Amino acid sequence: MTQVIRWGILGTGKIAKAFATALQDTPGAKLAAIGSRSVDSATKFGAEFGAERFHGSYQALADDPEVDVIYIGTPHPMHHENALMCLNGGKAVLVEKSFTMNRRQAEDIIALAREKKLFVMEAMWTRFMPAVVEAKRIVDSGEIGKPAHVTADFGFTSDAGPEHRLFNPELGGGALLDLGIYPLSMSSFFLGAVTGVKAQAEMAPTGVDMQTAFTLTHEGGGVSACACSLRSRTPTELTISGTKGFVRLSDRFHNTETITITLVDGAARSERTMTIARSGNGYTHEAQEVGRCIRAGLIESPVMPHAETLNIMGTLDEIRSQIGLRYSADQ
């Protein structure tokens, strides 16, 4: 690991601060530059996290020759425009989830990345968490038998107003794109590409989904049951079940450090719990994967490949169609 990966961060919101914090725990990475819509915002953010340069426009960051890869932490509706700008500036890109507003936008980004031979990845940090990596290893080992069923939920209670990004359709609001992406992505990760979906939702007064439940079928015959909510504090658990037992990632599965493996053989039942620590706030693990891929000359990660991001975005489109959730980006 000789090449230091020079990061730029586009956006200065809460998720951008979490990622900047994680870069301080990421071997072989340095925060080179910040891009915001004002120099003052970029300077304040950059000074807090030790960035070297501060840009008062996103375009200036995209054009910065001293940056290798840009993390895009803006609201969902801006991801498409921001990612294309950065790729056209010759930069590799890590795009916060949801990757885009719809599959068509995702296709645009991935096509440009492939044309320019530049790395691009959806920032599904949960896939790179040590506990989730270990759960995948256990499932793939056959210890719980053939995996055939996943249950996953993610919900919290929000009292944010209608103008807040969680409920504002112009900011990509709703439970599905903000929270439902986690159960969906994990179901795809453990059971394979989604082949069918059925969804129902309760809608908020602003027209976005307050809570959504959906069932999925997967390649190979597995099924999953998923839910997301901005109205209920759900268990936020992930369970992968096979013919011999199940693996459970408990409360706040998306960044947990604990997994439980339960095996059932007739009346006999055995259970063990493992604790697998993450580094820092957890975002460093996806940053390390980006660095690994860039150093290896890859344009996509085998853990979060382009084809799966496209399949997931297409599934989100279908769920939205079924529950009547449309955004201006769909027009």
XYZ file of C-alpha atoms in Angstrom:
331
model
C 0.000 0.000 0.000
C 2.278 2.745 -1.271
C -0.165 5.042 -3.048
C -1.813 7.561 -0.727
C -5.407 8.099 -1.845
C -6.216 11.809 -1.979
C -9.868 12.357 -1.109
C -12.192 15.212 -1.861
C -15.538 15.574 -0.089
C -18.419 17.197 -1.928
C -20.940 18.618 0.530
C -20.583 19.669 4.159
C -23.621 18.118 5.841
C -23.954 15.568 8.622
C -23.053 12.505 6.517
C -20.041 14.334 5.014
C -18.763 15.048 8.528
C -19.136 11.380 9.459
C -17.125 10.383 6.391
C -14.455 13.025 7.026
C -14.112 11.682 10.567
C -13.676 8.170 9.183
C -10.915 9.233 6.786
C -8.828 10.107 9.844
C -8.981 6.384 10.733
C -8.313 5.169 7.177
C -4.780 3.918 6.421
C -3.278 5.378 3.267
C -5.885 8.104 2.894
C -5.740 11.863 3.286
C -8.402 14.552 3.008
C -7.092 16.769 0.248
C -9.990 19.108 -0.483
C -13.542 20.144 0.396
C -16.125 21.421 -2.062
C -19.135 23.448 -0.955
C -21.424 26.047 -2.465
C -19.554 28.731 -0.506
C -15.893 29.211 0.366
C -16.835 29.989 3.954
C -18.637 26.666 4.402
C -15.819 24.721 2.744
C -13.173 26.503 4.821
C -14.970 25.947 8.114
C -15.526 22.252 7.348
C -12.045 21.728 5.958
C -10.324 23.390 8.885
C -12.180 21.128 11.299
C -10.996 17.982 9.529
C -7.549 19.030 8.340
C -8.215 19.403 4.619
C -5.541 21.056 2.504
C -7.745 23.088 0.125
C -11.205 24.633 0.244
C -13.357 25.178 -2.837
C -16.359 27.480 -3.047
C -18.021 25.436 -5.783
C -18.552 21.765 -6.549
C -17.080 22.275 -10.009
C -13.810 23.564 -8.535
C -13.493 20.385 -6.482
C -14.242 18.226 -9.531
C -11.459 20.044 -11.400
C -8.876 19.878 -8.579
C -5.842 18.019 -10.022
C -4.641 17.049 -6.531
C -7.699 14.847 -5.837
C -8.004 11.158 -6.778
C -11.522 10.315 -5.595
C -14.522 12.334 -4.456
C -17.088 11.311 -1.865
C -20.501 12.746 -2.729
C -22.521 13.481 0.395
C -25.205 15.802 -0.987
C -28.980 15.050 -0.885
C -30.202 12.228 -3.165
C -31.550 14.469 -5.969
C -28.104 16.026 -6.485
C -26.156 12.754 -6.796
C -26.698 12.356 -10.554
C -25.463 15.820 -11.496
C -22.645 15.794 -8.933
C -21.327 12.356 -9.931
C -21.318 13.163 -13.655
C -19.472 16.413 -12.921
C -16.804 14.614 -10.900
C -16.351 11.838 -13.460
C -16.023 14.431 -16.220
C -13.348 16.030 -14.045
C -11.429 12.736 -14.181
C -12.178 11.704 -10.608
C -13.153 8.351 -9.137
C -16.402 8.641 -7.210
C -18.021 7.211 -4.071
C -21.715 8.157 -4.154
C -23.764 8.148 -0.958
C -26.902 6.007 -1.012
C -29.379 6.001 -2.355
C -27.075 6.071 -5.371
C -29.512 8.170 -7.424
C -33.239 8.922 -7.595
C -33.936 6.193 -10.162
C -32.278 3.533 -12.295
C -32.031 5.753 -15.376
C -29.803 8.193 -13.496
C -27.696 5.330 -12.138
C -27.199 4.011 -15.672
C -25.916 7.435 -16.759
C -23.275 7.495 -14.005
C -22.081 3.941 -14.488
C -21.947 4.285 -18.285
C -19.766 7.396 -17.981
C -17.505 5.740 -15.406
C -17.004 2.747 -17.686
C -16.377 4.988 -20.698
C -13.734 6.944 -18.800
C -12.400 3.841 -16.978
C -12.914 5.505 -13.607
C -13.912 3.845 -10.349
C -17.433 4.416 -9.053
C -19.230 2.763 -6.130
C -22.429 3.136 -4.155
C -21.557 4.002 -0.547
C -23.391 1.102 1.118
C -21.082 1.174 4.150
C -22.887 -1.715 5.894
C -21.524 -4.252 3.392
C -17.992 -3.531 4.558
C -18.627 -3.687 8.314
C -16.525 -6.465 9.899
C -19.603 -8.034 11.530
C -21.457 -8.151 8.211
C -18.366 -9.495 6.426
C -18.177 -12.275 9.021
C -21.907 -12.999 8.692
C -21.443 -13.343 4.927
C -18.509 -15.690 5.459
C -20.590 -17.863 7.791
C -23.534 -17.969 5.386
C -21.270 -18.764 2.419
C -19.540 -21.516 4.425
C -22.769 -23.517 4.559
C -22.917 -23.570 8.356
C -26.603 -22.585 8.392
C -27.365 -24.653 5.300
C -28.618 -23.136 2.074
C -29.767 -19.555 2.758
C -33.340 -19.064 1.628
C -34.945 -16.310 3.687
C -34.029 -12.840 4.951
C -35.957 -10.513 7.243
C -34.724 -6.963 7.709
C -36.148 -3.702 9.006
C -34.966 -0.175 9.667
C -37.137 2.380 11.385
C -37.041 5.324 13.731
C -39.547 7.952 14.796
C -39.048 11.374 13.259
C -40.860 14.566 14.249
C -39.143 16.614 11.540
C -41.227 19.175 9.706
C -42.439 18.911 6.091
C -39.518 21.016 4.851
C -36.928 18.601 6.317
C -35.105 16.367 3.831
C -36.776 13.279 5.345
C -40.223 14.456 4.270
C -39.562 16.946 1.467
C -40.090 15.310 -1.958
C -37.803 17.887 -3.603
C -34.970 16.609 -1.380
C -35.715 12.941 -2.108
C -37.619 12.456 1.146
C -39.360 9.335 2.389
C -38.498 6.214 4.346
C -37.707 4.114 1.279
C -34.680 5.910 -0.177
C -33.304 6.882 3.220
C -33.871 3.680 5.226
C -35.426 1.012 3.001
C -32.259 0.906 0.920
C -30.562 -0.931 3.812
C -32.920 -3.945 4.083
C -33.107 -4.091 0.286
C -29.343 -4.029 -0.203
C -28.716 -6.596 2.538
C -31.355 -8.940 1.097
C -29.643 -8.698 -2.278
C -26.217 -9.158 -0.668
C -27.151 -12.430 1.045
C -29.709 -13.949 -1.357
C -28.757 -12.600 -4.769
C -30.348 -10.288 -7.319
C -33.994 -9.346 -6.832
C -36.361 -10.882 -9.395
C -39.720 -9.692 -8.053
C -41.248 -7.319 -5.507
C -44.583 -6.575 -3.794
C -44.913 -3.402 -1.729
C -47.354 -1.442 0.410
C -46.927 1.893 2.170
C -48.407 4.536 4.411
C -47.837 7.934 2.882
C -46.982 11.201 4.626
C -48.934 14.437 3.977
C -46.084 15.676 1.771
C -46.577 12.727 -0.606
C -43.511 10.692 0.346
C -43.688 7.351 2.140
C -43.914 7.439 5.938
C -43.378 3.688 6.140
C -43.112 0.932 3.539
C -43.116 -2.854 3.681
C -42.022 -5.023 0.763
C -41.386 -8.660 -0.029
C -38.793 -9.784 -2.551
C -38.002 -12.872 -4.559
C -34.385 -13.562 -5.483
C -32.390 -15.477 -8.037
C -32.149 -19.043 -6.835
C -35.554 -19.006 -5.171
C -34.985 -17.204 -1.864
C -37.465 -14.695 -0.455
C -37.100 -11.744 1.895
C -39.424 -9.553 3.935
C -38.343 -5.953 4.475
C -39.703 -2.844 6.146
C -38.710 0.759 6.758
C -40.363 3.468 8.800
C -40.104 7.096 9.836
C -43.026 6.552 12.210
C -41.877 3.598 14.312
C -38.716 2.683 16.211
C -38.355 -0.830 14.830
C -35.937 -3.524 16.098
C -33.641 -2.752 13.129
C -32.542 -6.371 12.856
C -31.284 -8.522 10.001
C -31.776 -12.285 10.026
C -30.485 -14.655 7.340
C -32.107 -18.091 7.593
C -31.070 -21.358 6.006
C -31.980 -25.016 6.212
C -29.962 -25.594 9.397
C -30.402 -22.342 11.300
C -29.948 -18.615 11.106
C -27.562 -15.701 11.591
C -28.922 -12.610 13.330
C -27.503 -9.106 13.417
C -29.379 -7.356 16.199
C -30.350 -3.793 17.053
C -28.986 -1.322 14.499
C -27.768 -4.088 12.214
C -26.344 -1.567 9.760
C -23.386 -0.830 12.030
C -23.547 -3.555 14.674
C -20.530 -5.286 16.159
C -22.459 -8.375 17.305
C -23.805 -11.402 15.441
C -25.552 -14.487 16.780
C -25.463 -17.870 15.021
C -28.234 -20.328 15.918
C -28.268 -23.935 14.672
C -31.299 -26.189 15.078
C -31.236 -29.966 14.606
C -34.536 -31.475 15.677
C -34.921 -30.770 19.398
C -31.266 -29.791 19.708
C -30.417 -26.117 19.525
C -27.057 -24.404 19.838
C -26.293 -20.710 19.869
C -23.151 -18.602 19.968
C -22.581 -14.863 19.865
C -19.592 -13.160 18.298
C -18.348 -9.620 18.766
C -16.417 -8.211 15.824
C -15.257 -4.649 16.377
C -15.479 -2.008 13.706
C -12.935 0.765 13.275
C -13.993 4.217 14.462
C -17.480 5.218 13.350
C -17.513 2.464 10.719
C -17.267 4.472 7.506
C -13.548 3.772 7.221
C -14.228 0.236 5.985
C -15.869 1.409 2.749
C -13.142 4.040 2.326
C -10.519 1.300 2.625
C -12.325 -0.716 -0.067
C -12.302 2.296 -2.400
C -8.571 2.721 -1.835
C -7.943 -0.986 -2.425
C -9.862 -0.918 -5.707
C -8.205 2.262 -6.988
C -4.721 0.911 -6.208
C -5.632 -2.309 -8.052
C -6.859 -0.393 -11.104
C -10.476 -1.548 -10.700
C -13.458 0.537 -11.805
C -15.935 -1.287 -9.548
C -15.919 -3.142 -6.247
C -16.705 -6.872 -6.243
C -18.548 -6.313 -2.955
C -20.791 -3.522 -4.306
C -20.661 -4.041 -8.090
C -22.293 -1.841 -10.715
C -24.795 -4.490 -11.819
C -26.120 -4.882 -8.293
C -26.489 -1.139 -7.791
C -28.492 -0.996 -11.035
C -30.673 -3.918 -9.950
C -31.313 -2.293 -6.570
C -32.203 1.056 -8.142
C -34.567 -0.738 -10.523
C -36.202 -2.474 -7.557
C -36.634 0.874 -5.782
C -38.285 2.203 -8.961
C -40.734 -0.708 -8.946
C -41.526 -0.285 -5.239
C -42.175 3.412 -5.802
C -44.416 2.609 -8.745
C -46.473 0.234 -6.608
C -46.892 2.681 -3.701
C -47.398 5.768 -5.877
C -44.214 7.622 -4.937
C -42.894 9.845 -7.709
C -40.152 12.445 -7.747
C -39.442 15.279 -10.182
C -36.439 13.277 -11.430
C -38.861 10.684 -12.851
C -40.386 13.132 -15.327
